[in-house]
């Protein structure tokens, strides 16, 4: 983490882009987390219980794409209410949030592994490799990265920040 980060030196579009990237990444992670219980349920009800890598990752892809789209729409609505100081503040806090950055790195690593595993499983099963399947596999991998963060975070991160009056 660069100690000389200064959000005031970034243009407003750059700040908005950084914040949007964070929001969409959270949508992707949430899509992966929700895909874990939803994809098998959708397969059971919509695909007559045919649990193949192609079907499971396709439904996981639908879930991830839906959450990415939903968070993007919500971000667009929220951005109309944020001024430059608000963007600067949020981007600055995100830049120095060690726990959030750790979650994102583990999630990104998991997404790459999930993508690779999905491509391998689809190719091995003879199923076509489609972008929606790859998105679903990557989202499940991202969820695994979030889970890894939760299972391995430092003990001091399990307690609320005492300087934050909103958390009791």
PDB file of C-alpha atoms in Angstrom:
ATOM      1  CA  UNK A   1       0.000   0.000   0.000  1.00  0.00           C
ATOM      2  CA  UNK A   2       1.476   3.316  -1.012  1.00  0.00           C
ATOM      3  CA  UNK A   3       1.796   5.700   1.924  1.00  0.00           C
ATOM      4  CA  UNK A   4       1.683   8.754  -0.330  1.00  0.00           C
ATOM      5  CA  UNK A   5      -1.781   8.147  -1.776  1.00  0.00           C
ATOM      6  CA  UNK A   6      -3.641  11.442  -2.155  1.00  0.00           C
ATOM      7  CA  UNK A   7      -7.221  11.252  -3.391  1.00  0.00           C
ATOM      8  CA  UNK A   8      -7.288  15.021  -3.907  1.00  0.00           C
ATOM      9  CA  UNK A   9      -4.860  14.610  -6.830  1.00  0.00           C
ATOM     10  CA  UNK A  10      -7.296  12.423  -8.770  1.00  0.00           C
ATOM     11  CA  UNK A  11      -9.933  13.836 -11.082  1.00  0.00           C
ATOM     12  CA  UNK A  12     -13.587  13.340 -10.181  1.00  0.00           C
ATOM     13  CA  UNK A  13     -14.055  10.766 -12.987  1.00  0.00           C
ATOM     14  CA  UNK A  14     -11.020   8.829 -11.696  1.00  0.00           C
ATOM     15  CA  UNK A  15     -12.471   8.835  -8.173  1.00  0.00           C
ATOM     16  CA  UNK A  16     -15.859   7.713  -9.472  1.00  0.00           C
ATOM     17  CA  UNK A  17     -14.225   4.935 -11.493  1.00  0.00           C
ATOM     18  CA  UNK A  18     -12.285   3.651  -8.467  1.00  0.00           C
ATOM     19  CA  UNK A  19     -15.431   3.643  -6.360  1.00  0.00           C
ATOM     20  CA  UNK A  20     -17.466   1.993  -9.135  1.00  0.00           C
ATOM     21  CA  UNK A  21     -14.793  -0.700  -9.508  1.00  0.00           C
ATOM     22  CA  UNK A  22     -15.078  -1.428  -5.782  1.00  0.00           C
ATOM     23  CA  UNK A  23     -18.882  -1.553  -5.899  1.00  0.00           C
ATOM     24  CA  UNK A  24     -18.970  -3.874  -8.914  1.00  0.00           C
ATOM     25  CA  UNK A  25     -16.363  -6.124  -7.305  1.00  0.00           C
ATOM     26  CA  UNK A  26     -18.607  -6.383  -4.233  1.00  0.00           C
ATOM     27  CA  UNK A  27     -21.508  -7.268  -6.542  1.00  0.00           C
ATOM     28  CA  UNK A  28     -19.401  -9.975  -8.159  1.00  0.00           C
ATOM     29  CA  UNK A  29     -18.416 -11.360  -4.759  1.00  0.00           C
ATOM     30  CA  UNK A  30     -22.027 -11.274  -3.546  1.00  0.00           C
ATOM     31  CA  UNK A  31     -23.115 -13.010  -6.740  1.00  0.00           C
ATOM     32  CA  UNK A  32     -20.652 -15.800  -6.024  1.00  0.00           C
ATOM     33  CA  UNK A  33     -21.759 -16.128  -2.412  1.00  0.00           C
ATOM     34  CA  UNK A  34     -25.430 -16.267  -3.430  1.00  0.00           C
ATOM     35  CA  UNK A  35     -24.689 -18.637  -6.303  1.00  0.00           C
ATOM     36  CA  UNK A  36     -23.487 -21.314  -3.891  1.00  0.00           C
ATOM     37  CA  UNK A  37     -26.989 -22.030  -2.514  1.00  0.00           C
ATOM     38  CA  UNK A  38     -29.026 -20.621  -5.431  1.00  0.00           C
ATOM     39  CA  UNK A  39     -27.400 -22.378  -8.382  1.00  0.00           C
ATOM     40  CA  UNK A  40     -28.110 -25.922  -7.109  1.00  0.00           C
ATOM     41  CA  UNK A  41     -31.676 -24.908  -6.217  1.00  0.00           C
ATOM     42  CA  UNK A  42     -32.226 -23.408  -9.678  1.00  0.00           C
ATOM     43  CA  UNK A  43     -30.751 -26.499 -11.299  1.00  0.00           C
ATOM     44  CA  UNK A  44     -33.095 -28.705  -9.307  1.00  0.00           C
ATOM     45  CA  UNK A  45     -36.218 -26.757 -10.225  1.00  0.00           C
ATOM     46  CA  UNK A  46     -35.360 -25.427 -13.695  1.00  0.00           C
ATOM     47  CA  UNK A  47     -33.056 -28.058 -15.171  1.00  0.00           C
ATOM     48  CA  UNK A  48     -34.853 -31.089 -13.767  1.00  0.00           C
ATOM     49  CA  UNK A  49     -32.061 -31.864 -11.328  1.00  0.00           C
ATOM     50  CA  UNK A  50     -29.331 -32.362 -13.933  1.00  0.00           C
ATOM     51  CA  UNK A  51     -26.241 -31.424 -11.921  1.00  0.00           C
ATOM     52  CA  UNK A  52     -23.445 -31.062 -14.466  1.00  0.00           C
ATOM     53  CA  UNK A  53     -20.599 -28.529 -14.380  1.00  0.00           C
ATOM     54  CA  UNK A  54     -22.120 -26.799 -17.415  1.00  0.00           C
ATOM     55  CA  UNK A  55     -25.557 -26.385 -15.846  1.00  0.00           C
ATOM     56  CA  UNK A  56     -24.308 -25.420 -12.377  1.00  0.00           C
ATOM     57  CA  UNK A  57     -21.846 -22.822 -13.653  1.00  0.00           C
ATOM     58  CA  UNK A  58     -24.447 -21.404 -16.051  1.00  0.00           C
ATOM     59  CA  UNK A  59     -26.877 -20.762 -13.197  1.00  0.00           C
ATOM     60  CA  UNK A  60     -24.044 -19.393 -11.075  1.00  0.00           C
ATOM     61  CA  UNK A  61     -23.237 -17.078 -13.987  1.00  0.00           C
ATOM     62  CA  UNK A  62     -26.833 -15.846 -14.063  1.00  0.00           C
ATOM     63  CA  UNK A  63     -26.653 -15.103 -10.350  1.00  0.00           C
ATOM     64  CA  UNK A  64     -23.315 -13.281 -10.614  1.00  0.00           C
ATOM     65  CA  UNK A  65     -24.394 -11.261 -13.655  1.00  0.00           C
ATOM     66  CA  UNK A  66     -27.621 -10.275 -11.901  1.00  0.00           C
ATOM     67  CA  UNK A  67     -25.806  -9.044  -8.802  1.00  0.00           C
ATOM     68  CA  UNK A  68     -23.203  -7.159 -10.832  1.00  0.00           C
ATOM     69  CA  UNK A  69     -25.996  -5.452 -12.761  1.00  0.00           C
ATOM     70  CA  UNK A  70     -27.970  -4.654  -9.615  1.00  0.00           C
ATOM     71  CA  UNK A  71     -24.974  -3.130  -7.828  1.00  0.00           C
ATOM     72  CA  UNK A  72     -24.125  -1.116 -10.944  1.00  0.00           C
ATOM     73  CA  UNK A  73     -27.632   0.335 -11.071  1.00  0.00           C
ATOM     74  CA  UNK A  74     -27.556   1.130  -7.350  1.00  0.00           C
ATOM     75  CA  UNK A  75     -24.148   2.765  -7.746  1.00  0.00           C
ATOM     76  CA  UNK A  76     -25.438   4.920 -10.585  1.00  0.00           C
ATOM     77  CA  UNK A  77     -28.323   6.094  -8.438  1.00  0.00           C
ATOM     78  CA  UNK A  78     -26.077   6.757  -5.448  1.00  0.00           C
ATOM     79  CA  UNK A  79     -23.458   8.598  -7.504  1.00  0.00           C
ATOM     80  CA  UNK A  80     -26.010  11.301  -8.281  1.00  0.00           C
ATOM     81  CA  UNK A  81     -26.018  12.119  -4.553  1.00  0.00           C
ATOM     82  CA  UNK A  82     -22.253  12.191  -3.962  1.00  0.00           C
ATOM     83  CA  UNK A  83     -20.141  15.314  -4.399  1.00  0.00           C
ATOM     84  CA  UNK A  84     -16.405  15.404  -5.039  1.00  0.00           C
ATOM     85  CA  UNK A  85     -15.570  15.461  -1.313  1.00  0.00           C
ATOM     86  CA  UNK A  86     -17.693  12.359  -0.825  1.00  0.00           C
ATOM     87  CA  UNK A  87     -15.859  10.525  -3.613  1.00  0.00           C
ATOM     88  CA  UNK A  88     -12.484  11.596  -2.200  1.00  0.00           C
ATOM     89  CA  UNK A  89     -13.406  10.442   1.300  1.00  0.00           C
ATOM     90  CA  UNK A  90     -14.696   7.040   0.210  1.00  0.00           C
ATOM     91  CA  UNK A  91     -11.798   6.314  -2.154  1.00  0.00           C
ATOM     92  CA  UNK A  92      -9.273   7.384   0.499  1.00  0.00           C
ATOM     93  CA  UNK A  93     -10.863   5.096   3.104  1.00  0.00           C
ATOM     94  CA  UNK A  94     -11.030   2.193   0.649  1.00  0.00           C
ATOM     95  CA  UNK A  95      -7.374   2.646  -0.259  1.00  0.00           C
ATOM     96  CA  UNK A  96      -6.254   2.262   3.373  1.00  0.00           C
ATOM     97  CA  UNK A  97      -8.752  -0.415   4.499  1.00  0.00           C
ATOM     98  CA  UNK A  98      -6.432  -3.392   5.013  1.00  0.00           C
ATOM     99  CA  UNK A  99      -9.201  -5.911   5.669  1.00  0.00           C
ATOM    100  CA  UNK A 100     -11.113  -4.868   2.565  1.00  0.00           C
ATOM    101  CA  UNK A 101      -7.969  -5.000   0.442  1.00  0.00           C
ATOM    102  CA  UNK A 102      -7.136  -8.460   1.794  1.00  0.00           C
ATOM    103  CA  UNK A 103     -10.648  -9.689   1.010  1.00  0.00           C
ATOM    104  CA  UNK A 104     -10.387  -8.326  -2.515  1.00  0.00           C
ATOM    105  CA  UNK A 105      -6.982  -9.944  -3.181  1.00  0.00           C
ATOM    106  CA  UNK A 106      -8.145 -13.347  -1.908  1.00  0.00           C
ATOM    107  CA  UNK A 107     -11.379 -13.010  -3.858  1.00  0.00           C
ATOM    108  CA  UNK A 108      -9.512 -12.128  -7.045  1.00  0.00           C
ATOM    109  CA  UNK A 109      -7.182 -15.105  -6.593  1.00  0.00           C
ATOM    110  CA  UNK A 110     -10.162 -17.362  -5.987  1.00  0.00           C
ATOM    111  CA  UNK A 111     -11.872 -15.994  -9.096  1.00  0.00           C
ATOM    112  CA  UNK A 112      -8.852 -16.880 -11.248  1.00  0.00           C
ATOM    113  CA  UNK A 113      -8.746 -20.388  -9.791  1.00  0.00           C
ATOM    114  CA  UNK A 114     -12.513 -20.771 -10.225  1.00  0.00           C
ATOM    115  CA  UNK A 115     -12.268 -19.638 -13.821  1.00  0.00           C
ATOM    116  CA  UNK A 116      -9.471 -22.119 -14.532  1.00  0.00           C
ATOM    117  CA  UNK A 117     -11.285 -24.964 -12.764  1.00  0.00           C
ATOM    118  CA  UNK A 118     -14.469 -24.237 -14.695  1.00  0.00           C
ATOM    119  CA  UNK A 119     -12.668 -24.201 -18.022  1.00  0.00           C
ATOM    120  CA  UNK A 120     -10.998 -27.502 -17.140  1.00  0.00           C
ATOM    121  CA  UNK A 121     -14.228 -29.162 -15.964  1.00  0.00           C
ATOM    122  CA  UNK A 122     -16.172 -27.999 -19.001  1.00  0.00           C
ATOM    123  CA  UNK A 123     -13.479 -29.147 -21.401  1.00  0.00           C
ATOM    124  CA  UNK A 124     -13.144 -32.498 -19.594  1.00  0.00           C
ATOM    125  CA  UNK A 125     -16.887 -33.105 -19.753  1.00  0.00           C
ATOM    126  CA  UNK A 126     -17.064 -32.170 -23.432  1.00  0.00           C
ATOM    127  CA  UNK A 127     -19.393 -29.243 -22.710  1.00  0.00           C
ATOM    128  CA  UNK A 128     -18.945 -26.005 -24.654  1.00  0.00           C
ATOM    129  CA  UNK A 129     -17.004 -23.292 -22.859  1.00  0.00           C
ATOM    130  CA  UNK A 130     -19.264 -20.232 -22.740  1.00  0.00           C
ATOM    131  CA  UNK A 131     -18.652 -16.837 -21.093  1.00  0.00           C
ATOM    132  CA  UNK A 132     -21.623 -17.213 -18.736  1.00  0.00           C
ATOM    133  CA  UNK A 133     -20.218 -20.501 -17.423  1.00  0.00           C
ATOM    134  CA  UNK A 134     -16.800 -18.945 -16.928  1.00  0.00           C
ATOM    135  CA  UNK A 135     -18.359 -16.003 -15.086  1.00  0.00           C
ATOM    136  CA  UNK A 136     -20.225 -18.414 -12.807  1.00  0.00           C
ATOM    137  CA  UNK A 137     -17.132 -20.455 -12.050  1.00  0.00           C
ATOM    138  CA  UNK A 138     -15.093 -17.329 -11.370  1.00  0.00           C
ATOM    139  CA  UNK A 139     -17.821 -15.988  -9.065  1.00  0.00           C
ATOM    140  CA  UNK A 140     -17.871 -19.220  -7.059  1.00  0.00           C
ATOM    141  CA  UNK A 141     -14.074 -18.978  -6.794  1.00  0.00           C
ATOM    142  CA  UNK A 142     -14.400 -15.366  -5.628  1.00  0.00           C
ATOM    143  CA  UNK A 143     -16.837 -16.504  -2.943  1.00  0.00           C
ATOM    144  CA  UNK A 144     -14.286 -19.107  -1.845  1.00  0.00           C
ATOM    145  CA  UNK A 145     -11.730 -16.293  -1.534  1.00  0.00           C
ATOM    146  CA  UNK A 146     -14.126 -14.282   0.636  1.00  0.00           C
ATOM    147  CA  UNK A 147     -14.659 -17.383   2.759  1.00  0.00           C
ATOM    148  CA  UNK A 148     -10.914 -17.886   3.072  1.00  0.00           C
ATOM    149  CA  UNK A 149     -10.562 -14.299   4.282  1.00  0.00           C
ATOM    150  CA  UNK A 150     -13.243 -14.824   6.923  1.00  0.00           C
ATOM    151  CA  UNK A 151     -11.672 -18.072   8.115  1.00  0.00           C
ATOM    152  CA  UNK A 152      -8.118 -16.718   8.322  1.00  0.00           C
ATOM    153  CA  UNK A 153      -8.429 -13.063   9.322  1.00  0.00           C
ATOM    154  CA  UNK A 154      -6.437 -11.767  12.251  1.00  0.00           C
ATOM    155  CA  UNK A 155      -8.080 -11.856  15.690  1.00  0.00           C
ATOM    156  CA  UNK A 156      -8.095  -8.055  15.998  1.00  0.00           C
ATOM    157  CA  UNK A 157     -10.268  -7.858  12.871  1.00  0.00           C
ATOM    158  CA  UNK A 158     -12.993  -9.862  14.639  1.00  0.00           C
ATOM    159  CA  UNK A 159     -13.747  -6.933  16.947  1.00  0.00           C
ATOM    160  CA  UNK A 160     -15.372  -3.627  15.970  1.00  0.00           C
ATOM    161  CA  UNK A 161     -13.192  -0.525  15.839  1.00  0.00           C
ATOM    162  CA  UNK A 162     -13.596   1.164  19.247  1.00  0.00           C
ATOM    163  CA  UNK A 163     -13.131   4.593  17.666  1.00  0.00           C
ATOM    164  CA  UNK A 164     -16.240   4.047  15.514  1.00  0.00           C
ATOM    165  CA  UNK A 165     -19.162   5.276  17.603  1.00  0.00           C
ATOM    166  CA  UNK A 166     -21.741   3.817  15.195  1.00  0.00           C
ATOM    167  CA  UNK A 167     -20.694   0.241  16.036  1.00  0.00           C
ATOM    168  CA  UNK A 168     -21.653  -0.864  19.528  1.00  0.00           C
TER     169      UNK A 168
END
